[in-house]
GROMACS .gro file of C-alpha atoms in nm:
model
  142
    1MET     CA    1  -1.196   0.568   1.428
    2LEU     CA    2  -0.961   0.281   1.504
    3THR     CA    3  -0.959   0.040   1.210
    4ARG     CA    4  -0.722  -0.248   1.286
    5ILE     CA    5  -0.451  -0.390   1.504
    6ASP     CA    6  -0.157  -0.223   1.332
    7HIS     CA    7   0.109  -0.410   1.526
    8ILE     CA    8   0.211  -0.574   1.847
    9GLY     CA    9   0.543  -0.449   1.981
   10ILE     CA   10   0.774  -0.711   2.131
   11ALA     CA   11   1.081  -0.601   2.326
   12CYS     CA   12   1.390  -0.817   2.285
   13PHE     CA   13   1.755  -0.819   2.390
   14ASP     CA   14   1.890  -0.937   2.051
   15LEU     CA   15   1.698  -0.832   1.741
   16ASP     CA   16   1.878  -1.065   1.499
   17THR     CA   17   1.821  -1.372   1.717
   18THR     CA   18   1.455  -1.282   1.769
   19VAL     CA   19   1.399  -1.219   1.396
   20GLU     CA   20   1.552  -1.560   1.322
   21PHE     CA   21   1.318  -1.726   1.573
   22TYR     CA   22   1.007  -1.576   1.407
   23ARG     CA   23   1.140  -1.662   1.060
   24ALA     CA   24   1.233  -2.022   1.144
   25THR     CA   25   0.931  -2.094   1.364
   26TYR     CA   26   0.647  -1.915   1.184
   27GLY     CA   27   0.788  -1.825   0.843
   28PHE     CA   28   0.755  -1.448   0.902
   29GLU     CA   29   1.000  -1.234   0.706
   30VAL     CA   30   1.125  -0.883   0.774
   31TYR     CA   31   0.915  -0.634   0.580
   32HIS     CA   32   1.100  -0.326   0.705
   33SER     CA   33   1.380  -0.245   0.948
   34GLU     CA   34   1.519   0.080   1.083
   35VAL     CA   35   1.683   0.254   1.376
   36ASN     CA   36   1.473   0.519   1.549
   37GLU     CA   37   1.727   0.740   1.726
   38GLU     CA   38   1.462   0.950   1.899
   39GLN     CA   39   1.309   0.643   2.064
   40GLY     CA   40   1.643   0.464   2.106
   41VAL     CA   41   1.545   0.142   1.929
   42ARG     CA   42   1.648  -0.080   1.644
   43GLU     CA   43   1.344  -0.250   1.502
   44ALA     CA   44   1.215  -0.501   1.251
   45MET     CA   45   0.859  -0.507   1.123
   46LEU     CA   46   0.734  -0.854   1.029
   47LYS     CA   47   0.422  -0.836   0.811
   48ILE     CA   48   0.156  -1.082   0.918
   49ASN     CA   49  -0.127  -0.996   0.678
   50GLU     CA   50  -0.304  -0.731   0.475
   51THR     CA   51  -0.618  -0.574   0.623
   52SER     CA   52  -0.953  -0.477   0.473
   53ASP     CA   53  -0.879  -0.104   0.507
   54GLY     CA   54  -0.567  -0.127   0.289
   55GLY     CA   55  -0.327  -0.141   0.582
   56ALA     CA   56  -0.147  -0.438   0.731
   57SER     CA   57  -0.083  -0.604   1.064
   58TYR     CA   58   0.273  -0.655   1.187
   59LEU     CA   59   0.486  -0.782   1.470
   60GLN     CA   60   0.731  -0.507   1.565
   61LEU     CA   61   1.046  -0.643   1.725
   62LEU     CA   62   1.230  -0.380   1.931
   63GLU     CA   63   1.589  -0.388   2.057
   64PRO     CA   64   1.706  -0.087   2.258
   65THR     CA   65   2.008   0.101   2.127
   66ARG     CA   66   2.067   0.254   2.469
   67GLU     CA   67   1.980   0.152   2.825
   68ASP     CA   68   1.799   0.479   2.903
   69SER     CA   69   1.545   0.440   2.622
   70ALA     CA   70   1.186   0.352   2.714
   71VAL     CA   71   1.231   0.000   2.571
   72GLY     CA   72   1.569  -0.039   2.743
   73LYS     CA   73   1.419   0.050   3.081
   74TRP     CA   74   1.119  -0.175   3.017
   75LEU     CA   75   1.345  -0.471   2.928
   76ALA     CA   76   1.557  -0.419   3.240
   77LYS     CA   77   1.242  -0.432   3.455
   78ASN     CA   78   1.032  -0.693   3.271
   79GLY     CA   79   1.256  -0.896   3.041
   80GLU     CA   80   1.160  -0.990   2.688
   81GLY     CA   81   0.797  -0.997   2.585
   82VAL     CA   82   0.497  -0.801   2.465
   83HIS     CA   83   0.567  -0.431   2.514
   84HIS     CA   84   0.262  -0.266   2.356
   85ILE     CA   85  -0.032  -0.300   2.118
   86ALA     CA   86  -0.091  -0.049   1.839
   87PHE     CA   87  -0.419   0.036   1.673
   88GLY     CA   88  -0.432   0.182   1.324
   89THR     CA   89  -0.629   0.498   1.256
   90ALA     CA   90  -0.671   0.730   0.959
   91ASN     CA   91  -0.621   1.031   1.189
   92VAL     CA   92  -0.402   0.990   1.496
   93ASP     CA   93  -0.455   1.353   1.602
   94GLU     CA   94  -0.833   1.326   1.600
   95ASP     CA   95  -0.849   0.988   1.772
   96ALA     CA   96  -0.592   1.087   2.037
   97ALA     CA   97  -0.796   1.398   2.117
   98ASP     CA   98  -1.118   1.197   2.132
   99ILE     CA   99  -0.969   0.929   2.358
  100GLY     CA  100  -0.797   1.193   2.572
  101GLY     CA  101  -1.134   1.361   2.616
  102LYS     CA  102  -1.259   1.038   2.774
  103GLY     CA  103  -1.002   1.066   3.052
  104VAL     CA  104  -0.721   0.856   2.905
  105ARG     CA  105  -0.380   1.021   2.929
  106VAL     CA  106  -0.212   1.074   2.590
  107LEU     CA  107   0.165   1.063   2.638
  108TYR     CA  108   0.272   1.301   2.357
  109ASP     CA  109   0.136   1.653   2.310
  110GLU     CA  110   0.191   1.613   1.936
  111PRO     CA  111   0.226   1.283   1.747
  112ARG     CA  112   0.583   1.179   1.665
  113THR     CA  113   0.741   0.996   1.376
  114GLY     CA  114   0.723   0.618   1.407
  115SER     CA  115   0.808   0.317   1.192
  116MET     CA  116   0.801   0.354   0.816
  117GLY     CA  117   0.724   0.727   0.841
  118SER     CA  118   0.404   0.680   1.039
  119ARG     CA  119   0.264   0.930   1.292
  120ILE     CA  120   0.224   0.788   1.643
  121THR     CA  121   0.127   0.862   1.999
  122PHE     CA  122   0.088   0.646   2.309
  123LEU     CA  123  -0.180   0.613   2.574
  124HIS     CA  124  -0.082   0.566   2.938
  125PRO     CA  125  -0.095   0.199   3.041
  126LYS     CA  126  -0.247   0.283   3.381
  127ASP     CA  127  -0.549   0.421   3.195
  128CYS     CA  128  -0.569   0.119   2.959
  129HIS     CA  129  -0.587  -0.170   3.207
  130GLY     CA  130  -0.210  -0.213   3.219
  131VAL     CA  131  -0.152  -0.213   2.843
  132LEU     CA  132   0.073   0.046   2.679
  133THR     CA  133  -0.135   0.140   2.376
  134GLU     CA  134  -0.012   0.312   2.060
  135LEU     CA  135  -0.220   0.492   1.798
  136VAL     CA  136  -0.073   0.484   1.445
  137THR     CA  137  -0.149   0.664   1.123
  138SER     CA  138   0.058   0.495   0.854
  139ALA     CA  139   0.255   0.709   0.611
  140THR     CA  140   0.020   0.611   0.327
  141GLU     CA  141  -0.275   0.753   0.525
  142HIS     CA  142  -0.131   1.101   0.592
   0.00000   0.00000   0.00000
């Protein structure tokens, strides 16, 4: 069962400049940052609030580390902006199978490692009204 908006992913050309904008404009601070070599991104997670299920909601700022990464290709085509929305779940495997059974294409056969040690998979945007959708089980939930 999906329990919250875990994060909204925002693709950007310059992570440091974008982080500074969100800090100066809204007062959001970096909660966590990392480089995900597999996905070819450098990212910063800005915590927005705690949620009733013990999780949190974030803005995830994504800068590609290589042009051929999914985010790099997306930026080249679309420019900066909202890249995806992620829903939190206690069991990404179970929810991905359930949603896949309803005719929505799940992009990974097995969930992969995401931010902060989470387990993630994506749903095809053509099956989600044009929105790339991520399912996330945070590290504290698995």
